[in-house]
PDB file of C-alpha atoms in Angstrom:
ATOM      1  CA  UNK A   1      16.929 -20.634 -16.791  1.00 71.00           C
ATOM      2  CA  UNK A   2      13.740 -19.096 -17.998  1.00 82.00           C
ATOM      3  CA  UNK A   3      13.076 -15.528 -16.892  1.00 90.00           C
ATOM      4  CA  UNK A   4      10.955 -12.502 -17.664  1.00 94.00           C
ATOM      5  CA  UNK A   5      11.842  -8.838 -17.418  1.00 96.00           C
ATOM      6  CA  UNK A   6       9.441  -5.974 -16.870  1.00 98.00           C
ATOM      7  CA  UNK A   7      11.359  -2.805 -17.714  1.00 97.00           C
ATOM      8  CA  UNK A   8       8.829  -0.369 -16.274  1.00 96.00           C
ATOM      9  CA  UNK A   9       8.571  -0.208 -12.497  1.00 96.00           C
ATOM     10  CA  UNK A  10       5.813   2.389 -12.445  1.00 97.00           C
ATOM     11  CA  UNK A  11       3.450   3.718 -15.119  1.00 97.00           C
ATOM     12  CA  UNK A  12       0.840   6.451 -14.823  1.00 97.00           C
ATOM     13  CA  UNK A  13      -1.966   6.836 -17.348  1.00 97.00           C
ATOM     14  CA  UNK A  14      -5.117   8.892 -17.482  1.00 97.00           C
ATOM     15  CA  UNK A  15      -8.456   7.179 -17.267  1.00 97.00           C
ATOM     16  CA  UNK A  16      -9.697   6.415 -20.760  1.00 97.00           C
ATOM     17  CA  UNK A  17      -6.208   6.363 -22.244  1.00 98.00           C
ATOM     18  CA  UNK A  18      -4.658   3.277 -23.788  1.00 97.00           C
ATOM     19  CA  UNK A  19      -2.174   1.130 -21.900  1.00 97.00           C
ATOM     20  CA  UNK A  20       0.765  -1.062 -22.806  1.00 98.00           C
ATOM     21  CA  UNK A  21       2.842  -2.877 -20.205  1.00 98.00           C
ATOM     22  CA  UNK A  22       6.049  -4.440 -21.410  1.00 98.00           C
ATOM     23  CA  UNK A  23       7.357  -7.927 -20.730  1.00 97.00           C
ATOM     24  CA  UNK A  24      10.428  -9.545 -22.261  1.00 96.00           C
ATOM     25  CA  UNK A  25      11.226 -13.219 -21.843  1.00 93.00           C
ATOM     26  CA  UNK A  26      14.409 -15.186 -21.993  1.00 90.00           C
ATOM     27  CA  UNK A  27      13.971 -18.751 -23.231  1.00 75.00           C
ATOM     28  CA  UNK A  28      15.185 -20.663 -26.242  1.00 67.00           C
ATOM     29  CA  UNK A  29      12.033 -22.589 -27.044  1.00 74.00           C
ATOM     30  CA  UNK A  30       8.415 -21.431 -26.988  1.00 74.00           C
ATOM     31  CA  UNK A  31       7.715 -20.136 -23.511  1.00 85.00           C
ATOM     32  CA  UNK A  32       4.482 -20.467 -21.603  1.00 88.00           C
ATOM     33  CA  UNK A  33       3.594 -16.977 -20.429  1.00 93.00           C
ATOM     34  CA  UNK A  34       1.049 -15.412 -18.115  1.00 94.00           C
ATOM     35  CA  UNK A  35      -0.049 -11.999 -16.964  1.00 97.00           C
ATOM     36  CA  UNK A  36      -1.363 -11.635 -13.425  1.00 97.00           C
ATOM     37  CA  UNK A  37      -2.793  -8.604 -11.628  1.00 97.00           C
ATOM     38  CA  UNK A  38      -2.602  -7.911  -7.909  1.00 97.00           C
ATOM     39  CA  UNK A  39      -4.735  -5.276  -6.227  1.00 94.00           C
ATOM     40  CA  UNK A  40      -3.597  -3.932  -2.852  1.00 88.00           C
ATOM     41  CA  UNK A  41      -4.066  -6.455  -0.073  1.00 83.00           C
ATOM     42  CA  UNK A  42      -5.196  -9.172  -2.446  1.00 88.00           C
ATOM     43  CA  UNK A  43      -3.834 -12.251  -4.123  1.00 91.00           C
ATOM     44  CA  UNK A  44      -2.966 -12.588  -7.796  1.00 94.00           C
ATOM     45  CA  UNK A  45      -5.629 -12.874 -10.456  1.00 95.00           C
ATOM     46  CA  UNK A  46      -4.886 -14.428 -13.838  1.00 95.00           C
ATOM     47  CA  UNK A  47      -5.533 -12.005 -16.703  1.00 97.00           C
ATOM     48  CA  UNK A  48      -4.485 -14.186 -19.634  1.00 95.00           C
ATOM     49  CA  UNK A  49      -2.122 -16.905 -20.781  1.00 92.00           C
ATOM     50  CA  UNK A  50      -0.137 -17.868 -23.858  1.00 92.00           C
ATOM     51  CA  UNK A  51       0.768 -21.467 -24.571  1.00 85.00           C
ATOM     52  CA  UNK A  52       0.900 -21.693 -28.352  1.00 80.00           C
ATOM     53  CA  UNK A  53      -1.125 -20.888 -31.436  1.00 82.00           C
ATOM     54  CA  UNK A  54      -2.639 -17.469 -32.025  1.00 85.00           C
ATOM     55  CA  UNK A  55      -0.128 -14.854 -30.929  1.00 91.00           C
ATOM     56  CA  UNK A  56      -2.824 -12.373 -29.895  1.00 95.00           C
ATOM     57  CA  UNK A  57      -4.557 -13.602 -26.764  1.00 95.00           C
ATOM     58  CA  UNK A  58      -7.617 -12.136 -25.135  1.00 96.00           C
ATOM     59  CA  UNK A  59      -8.044 -12.028 -21.396  1.00 96.00           C
ATOM     60  CA  UNK A  60     -10.441 -10.831 -18.776  1.00 96.00           C
ATOM     61  CA  UNK A  61     -11.336  -7.215 -18.005  1.00 95.00           C
ATOM     62  CA  UNK A  62     -10.703  -6.128 -21.597  1.00 97.00           C
ATOM     63  CA  UNK A  63      -6.982  -6.946 -21.589  1.00 98.00           C
ATOM     64  CA  UNK A  64      -5.078  -8.550 -24.429  1.00 98.00           C
ATOM     65  CA  UNK A  65      -1.464  -9.500 -25.006  1.00 98.00           C
ATOM     66  CA  UNK A  66       0.598 -10.165 -28.094  1.00 96.00           C
ATOM     67  CA  UNK A  67       3.386 -12.725 -28.254  1.00 94.00           C
ATOM     68  CA  UNK A  68       6.212 -11.607 -30.541  1.00 94.00           C
ATOM     69  CA  UNK A  69       8.955 -14.171 -30.912  1.00 91.00           C
ATOM     70  CA  UNK A  70      11.164 -11.838 -32.961  1.00 91.00           C
ATOM     71  CA  UNK A  71      11.218  -9.361 -30.076  1.00 93.00           C
ATOM     72  CA  UNK A  72      11.026 -11.905 -27.219  1.00 92.00           C
ATOM     73  CA  UNK A  73       8.111  -9.922 -25.903  1.00 95.00           C
ATOM     74  CA  UNK A  74       4.661 -10.508 -24.451  1.00 96.00           C
ATOM     75  CA  UNK A  75       3.227  -7.050 -23.894  1.00 98.00           C
ATOM     76  CA  UNK A  76      -0.088  -6.450 -22.191  1.00 98.00           C
ATOM     77  CA  UNK A  77      -2.501  -3.926 -23.683  1.00 98.00           C
ATOM     78  CA  UNK A  78      -5.832  -2.324 -22.954  1.00 98.00           C
ATOM     79  CA  UNK A  79      -7.466   0.229 -25.260  1.00 97.00           C
ATOM     80  CA  UNK A  80      -9.147   2.267 -22.519  1.00 97.00           C
ATOM     81  CA  UNK A  81      -8.048   2.160 -18.895  1.00 98.00           C
ATOM     82  CA  UNK A  82     -10.495   2.419 -16.008  1.00 97.00           C
ATOM     83  CA  UNK A  83      -9.613   3.766 -12.559  1.00 96.00           C
ATOM     84  CA  UNK A  84     -10.204   0.276 -11.141  1.00 95.00           C
ATOM     85  CA  UNK A  85      -7.284  -1.037 -13.225  1.00 97.00           C
ATOM     86  CA  UNK A  86      -4.829   0.611 -10.835  1.00 97.00           C
ATOM     87  CA  UNK A  87      -2.831  -2.315  -9.443  1.00 97.00           C
ATOM     88  CA  UNK A  88       0.437  -4.236  -9.716  1.00 97.00           C
ATOM     89  CA  UNK A  89       0.875  -6.275 -12.875  1.00 98.00           C
ATOM     90  CA  UNK A  90       3.160  -9.286 -13.091  1.00 98.00           C
ATOM     91  CA  UNK A  91       4.347 -11.134 -16.148  1.00 97.00           C
ATOM     92  CA  UNK A  92       5.336 -14.738 -15.472  1.00 95.00           C
ATOM     93  CA  UNK A  93       6.880 -17.691 -17.273  1.00 91.00           C
ATOM     94  CA  UNK A  94       6.351 -21.324 -16.357  1.00 86.00           C
ATOM     95  CA  UNK A  95       8.906 -24.093 -16.112  1.00 78.00           C
ATOM     96  CA  UNK A  96       7.844 -27.720 -16.292  1.00 71.00           C
ATOM     97  CA  UNK A  97       8.982 -29.868 -13.429  1.00 66.00           C
ATOM     98  CA  UNK A  98       7.307 -33.005 -14.705  1.00 66.00           C
ATOM     99  CA  UNK A  99       4.469 -33.027 -12.210  1.00 65.00           C
ATOM    100  CA  UNK A 100       3.685 -29.367 -11.552  1.00 67.00           C
ATOM    101  CA  UNK A 101       4.233 -25.947 -13.031  1.00 71.00           C
ATOM    102  CA  UNK A 102       6.773 -23.586 -11.489  1.00 84.00           C
ATOM    103  CA  UNK A 103       6.126 -19.905 -12.042  1.00 89.00           C
ATOM    104  CA  UNK A 104       8.858 -17.292 -12.244  1.00 91.00           C
ATOM    105  CA  UNK A 105       7.606 -13.730 -12.020  1.00 95.00           C
ATOM    106  CA  UNK A 106       8.948 -10.489 -13.356  1.00 96.00           C
ATOM    107  CA  UNK A 107       9.546  -7.668 -10.909  1.00 97.00           C
ATOM    108  CA  UNK A 108       6.147  -6.158 -11.618  1.00 97.00           C
ATOM    109  CA  UNK A 109       4.805  -2.868 -12.968  1.00 98.00           C
ATOM    110  CA  UNK A 110       2.719  -0.642 -10.742  1.00 97.00           C
ATOM    111  CA  UNK A 111      -0.056   1.069 -12.692  1.00 98.00           C
ATOM    112  CA  UNK A 112      -1.454   4.336 -11.435  1.00 97.00           C
ATOM    113  CA  UNK A 113      -4.569   5.777 -13.081  1.00 97.00           C
ATOM    114  CA  UNK A 114      -5.313   9.473 -12.872  1.00 96.00           C
ATOM    115  CA  UNK A 115      -8.843  10.789 -13.202  1.00 91.00           C
TER     116      UNK A 115
ATOM    117  CA  UNK B   1     -14.343 -14.140  -4.615  1.00 51.00           C
ATOM    118  CA  UNK B   2     -11.298 -16.359  -4.880  1.00 62.00           C
ATOM    119  CA  UNK B   3     -11.627 -20.115  -5.153  1.00 91.00           C
ATOM    120  CA  UNK B   4      -8.562 -20.643  -2.988  1.00 96.00           C
ATOM    121  CA  UNK B   5      -9.269 -19.774   0.626  1.00 96.00           C
ATOM    122  CA  UNK B   6      -6.514 -18.852   3.048  1.00 97.00           C
ATOM    123  CA  UNK B   7      -6.818 -18.452   6.786  1.00 97.00           C
ATOM    124  CA  UNK B   8      -6.089 -16.438   8.779  1.00 97.00           C
ATOM    125  CA  UNK B   9      -5.945 -13.233   6.748  1.00 96.00           C
ATOM    126  CA  UNK B  10      -3.614 -11.624   9.271  1.00 96.00           C
ATOM    127  CA  UNK B  11      -1.295 -13.162  11.835  1.00 96.00           C
ATOM    128  CA  UNK B  12       0.989 -11.565  14.377  1.00 95.00           C
ATOM    129  CA  UNK B  13       3.325 -13.846  16.266  1.00 93.00           C
ATOM    130  CA  UNK B  14       6.390 -13.762  18.411  1.00 90.00           C
ATOM    131  CA  UNK B  15       9.620 -15.420  17.446  1.00 89.00           C
ATOM    132  CA  UNK B  16       9.057 -18.289  19.870  1.00 88.00           C
ATOM    133  CA  UNK B  17       5.479 -19.031  18.861  1.00 89.00           C
ATOM    134  CA  UNK B  18       4.195 -21.914  16.783  1.00 94.00           C
ATOM    135  CA  UNK B  19       1.407 -21.190  14.353  1.00 95.00           C
ATOM    136  CA  UNK B  20      -0.026 -22.603  11.144  1.00 97.00           C
ATOM    137  CA  UNK B  21      -1.335 -21.120   7.928  1.00 98.00           C
ATOM    138  CA  UNK B  22      -4.132 -22.927   6.154  1.00 98.00           C
ATOM    139  CA  UNK B  23      -5.118 -23.098   2.507  1.00 98.00           C
ATOM    140  CA  UNK B  24      -8.139 -24.843   0.999  1.00 98.00           C
ATOM    141  CA  UNK B  25      -9.391 -25.346  -2.535  1.00 97.00           C
ATOM    142  CA  UNK B  26     -12.313 -27.329  -3.948  1.00 91.00           C
ATOM    143  CA  UNK B  27     -11.531 -27.099  -7.650  1.00 93.00           C
ATOM    144  CA  UNK B  28     -10.143 -30.627  -7.833  1.00 91.00           C
ATOM    145  CA  UNK B  29      -6.624 -29.321  -8.380  1.00 91.00           C
ATOM    146  CA  UNK B  30      -3.857 -31.774  -7.484  1.00 90.00           C
ATOM    147  CA  UNK B  31      -0.966 -29.311  -7.337  1.00 90.00           C
ATOM    148  CA  UNK B  32      -0.688 -26.770  -4.535  1.00 94.00           C
ATOM    149  CA  UNK B  33       1.922 -24.116  -3.876  1.00 95.00           C
ATOM    150  CA  UNK B  34       3.226 -21.789  -1.187  1.00 97.00           C
ATOM    151  CA  UNK B  35       4.747 -18.446  -2.112  1.00 97.00           C
ATOM    152  CA  UNK B  36       6.306 -15.696  -0.017  1.00 97.00           C
ATOM    153  CA  UNK B  37       5.878 -12.103  -1.117  1.00 97.00           C
ATOM    154  CA  UNK B  38       7.719  -9.187   0.435  1.00 96.00           C
ATOM    155  CA  UNK B  39       6.439  -5.651  -0.028  1.00 92.00           C
ATOM    156  CA  UNK B  40       6.889  -4.272  -3.547  1.00 90.00           C
ATOM    157  CA  UNK B  41       8.394  -7.570  -4.739  1.00 94.00           C
ATOM    158  CA  UNK B  42       7.064 -10.453  -6.838  1.00 95.00           C
ATOM    159  CA  UNK B  43       6.022 -13.716  -5.195  1.00 96.00           C
ATOM    160  CA  UNK B  44       8.812 -16.213  -4.596  1.00 95.00           C
ATOM    161  CA  UNK B  45       8.077 -19.921  -4.724  1.00 94.00           C
ATOM    162  CA  UNK B  46       8.641 -21.845  -1.494  1.00 96.00           C
ATOM    163  CA  UNK B  47       7.052 -25.288  -1.913  1.00 95.00           C
ATOM    164  CA  UNK B  48       5.124 -27.320  -4.459  1.00 92.00           C
ATOM    165  CA  UNK B  49       2.952 -30.329  -3.683  1.00 93.00           C
ATOM    166  CA  UNK B  50       1.765 -32.626  -6.439  1.00 89.00           C
ATOM    167  CA  UNK B  51      -0.705 -35.393  -5.622  1.00 90.00           C
ATOM    168  CA  UNK B  52      -0.172 -34.645  -1.930  1.00 94.00           C
ATOM    169  CA  UNK B  53       3.566 -35.262  -2.202  1.00 93.00           C
ATOM    170  CA  UNK B  54       6.236 -32.609  -1.818  1.00 94.00           C
ATOM    171  CA  UNK B  55       7.841 -32.172  -5.249  1.00 89.00           C
ATOM    172  CA  UNK B  56       9.693 -28.871  -4.862  1.00 89.00           C
ATOM    173  CA  UNK B  57      11.358 -27.250  -1.852  1.00 92.00           C
ATOM    174  CA  UNK B  58      13.136 -24.078  -2.880  1.00 92.00           C
ATOM    175  CA  UNK B  59      15.736 -24.365  -0.115  1.00 92.00           C
ATOM    176  CA  UNK B  60      13.337 -22.960   2.443  1.00 96.00           C
ATOM    177  CA  UNK B  61      14.582 -22.827   6.085  1.00 96.00           C
ATOM    178  CA  UNK B  62      13.295 -25.637   8.274  1.00 95.00           C
ATOM    179  CA  UNK B  63      11.390 -23.207  10.470  1.00 96.00           C
ATOM    180  CA  UNK B  64       8.779 -23.429   7.677  1.00 97.00           C
ATOM    181  CA  UNK B  65       7.205 -26.877   7.501  1.00 97.00           C
ATOM    182  CA  UNK B  66       4.607 -27.614   4.825  1.00 98.00           C
ATOM    183  CA  UNK B  67       1.961 -30.295   5.036  1.00 97.00           C
ATOM    184  CA  UNK B  68      -0.628 -31.545   2.568  1.00 97.00           C
ATOM    185  CA  UNK B  69      -3.073 -33.752   4.510  1.00 96.00           C
ATOM    186  CA  UNK B  70      -5.397 -34.273   1.533  1.00 94.00           C
ATOM    187  CA  UNK B  71      -5.961 -33.050  -2.003  1.00 91.00           C
ATOM    188  CA  UNK B  72      -7.933 -30.000  -0.856  1.00 96.00           C
ATOM    189  CA  UNK B  73      -5.822 -28.775   2.031  1.00 97.00           C
ATOM    190  CA  UNK B  74      -2.370 -27.297   2.366  1.00 98.00           C
ATOM    191  CA  UNK B  75      -0.839 -26.131   5.624  1.00 98.00           C
ATOM    192  CA  UNK B  76       2.293 -24.199   6.439  1.00 98.00           C
ATOM    193  CA  UNK B  77       3.548 -24.737   9.981  1.00 97.00           C
ATOM    194  CA  UNK B  78       5.627 -21.930  11.429  1.00 96.00           C
ATOM    195  CA  UNK B  79       8.077 -22.154  14.313  1.00 94.00           C
ATOM    196  CA  UNK B  80      10.832 -19.890  15.606  1.00 93.00           C
ATOM    197  CA  UNK B  81      10.416 -17.388  12.817  1.00 93.00           C
ATOM    198  CA  UNK B  82      12.618 -14.343  12.369  1.00 94.00           C
ATOM    199  CA  UNK B  83      11.537 -10.732  11.779  1.00 94.00           C
ATOM    200  CA  UNK B  84      12.639 -11.018   8.143  1.00 95.00           C
ATOM    201  CA  UNK B  85       9.976 -13.689   7.659  1.00 96.00           C
ATOM    202  CA  UNK B  86       7.304 -11.009   7.888  1.00 97.00           C
ATOM    203  CA  UNK B  87       5.591 -11.061   4.505  1.00 97.00           C
ATOM    204  CA  UNK B  88       2.452 -11.965   2.591  1.00 97.00           C
ATOM    205  CA  UNK B  89       2.176 -15.736   2.214  1.00 98.00           C
ATOM    206  CA  UNK B  90       0.241 -16.821  -0.827  1.00 97.00           C
ATOM    207  CA  UNK B  91      -1.224 -20.204  -1.579  1.00 97.00           C
ATOM    208  CA  UNK B  92      -2.032 -21.328  -5.122  1.00 95.00           C
ATOM    209  CA  UNK B  93      -3.384 -24.413  -6.829  1.00 93.00           C
ATOM    210  CA  UNK B  94      -3.466 -25.782 -10.359  1.00 90.00           C
ATOM    211  CA  UNK B  95      -4.545 -28.792 -12.335  1.00 86.00           C
ATOM    212  CA  UNK B  96      -1.985 -31.464 -13.068  1.00 78.00           C
ATOM    213  CA  UNK B  97      -2.472 -33.162 -16.406  1.00 66.00           C
ATOM    214  CA  UNK B  98      -0.259 -34.566 -19.092  1.00 58.00           C
ATOM    215  CA  UNK B  99      -0.091 -30.951 -20.237  1.00 51.00           C
ATOM    216  CA  UNK B 100       1.332 -29.497 -17.091  1.00 54.00           C
ATOM    217  CA  UNK B 101       1.248 -25.792 -17.841  1.00 59.00           C
ATOM    218  CA  UNK B 102      -2.082 -25.131 -16.240  1.00 78.00           C
ATOM    219  CA  UNK B 103      -2.598 -21.680 -14.738  1.00 85.00           C
ATOM    220  CA  UNK B 104      -2.246 -21.301 -11.018  1.00 89.00           C
ATOM    221  CA  UNK B 105      -5.134 -19.880  -9.013  1.00 93.00           C
ATOM    222  CA  UNK B 106      -4.134 -17.785  -6.006  1.00 95.00           C
ATOM    223  CA  UNK B 107      -5.701 -17.090  -2.662  1.00 96.00           C
ATOM    224  CA  UNK B 108      -5.698 -13.628  -1.080  1.00 95.00           C
ATOM    225  CA  UNK B 109      -2.849 -14.528   1.229  1.00 96.00           C
ATOM    226  CA  UNK B 110      -2.019 -14.364   4.910  1.00 97.00           C
ATOM    227  CA  UNK B 111      -0.181 -11.253   6.027  1.00 97.00           C
ATOM    228  CA  UNK B 112       2.301 -12.388   8.647  1.00 97.00           C
ATOM    229  CA  UNK B 113       4.078 -10.098  11.083  1.00 95.00           C
ATOM    230  CA  UNK B 114       6.832 -11.361  13.359  1.00 94.00           C
ATOM    231  CA  UNK B 115       7.455  -9.343  16.506  1.00 90.00           C
TER     232      UNK B 115
END
């Protein structure tokens, strides 16, 4: 079965510092990967997606992610973090069911931003 | 603002009550989903509807009964719930095309508390 692993439960960075959140996937073929963000009391917002093609994908809010097949990774990056980026971040992989997509999430990484 | 609207935002109910959660989207998506999210955990898939037909039931107890009356609406009927069912219930929707890996769009959820 397809799965994703987020090794870091909690990360703290200073505002203005760079950020990298790790995600490792387990799948034999090319996976379809997503990063979502969840602010407290809210639903999940899609940051970016990778289906195929260019391995560096750009998302919203200044985030980007790089797909590295050799490392089975899809790490999320941001060059300069803002205090409003404090939230829970989920990496997810999709499984085709034939008529709909089924998302499997990693355990999440909680980002804390210090001023 | 999210494009998937869930009501109510909060719900408190006793174990013998019957209540319903409602989800609505007007993006023309033909796949809709229910997820359950416990505190500090990732969302877990419960049900998937595709073209108003139930396509996935992740072995959810029968005290949860989903319904998709039309392509824009998704309901989750609740009856005889247990305290461990207290959680955030998230609705999502996505396009269904020949290329099925379309991103899911999430609502802000209904926070359910069982007394």
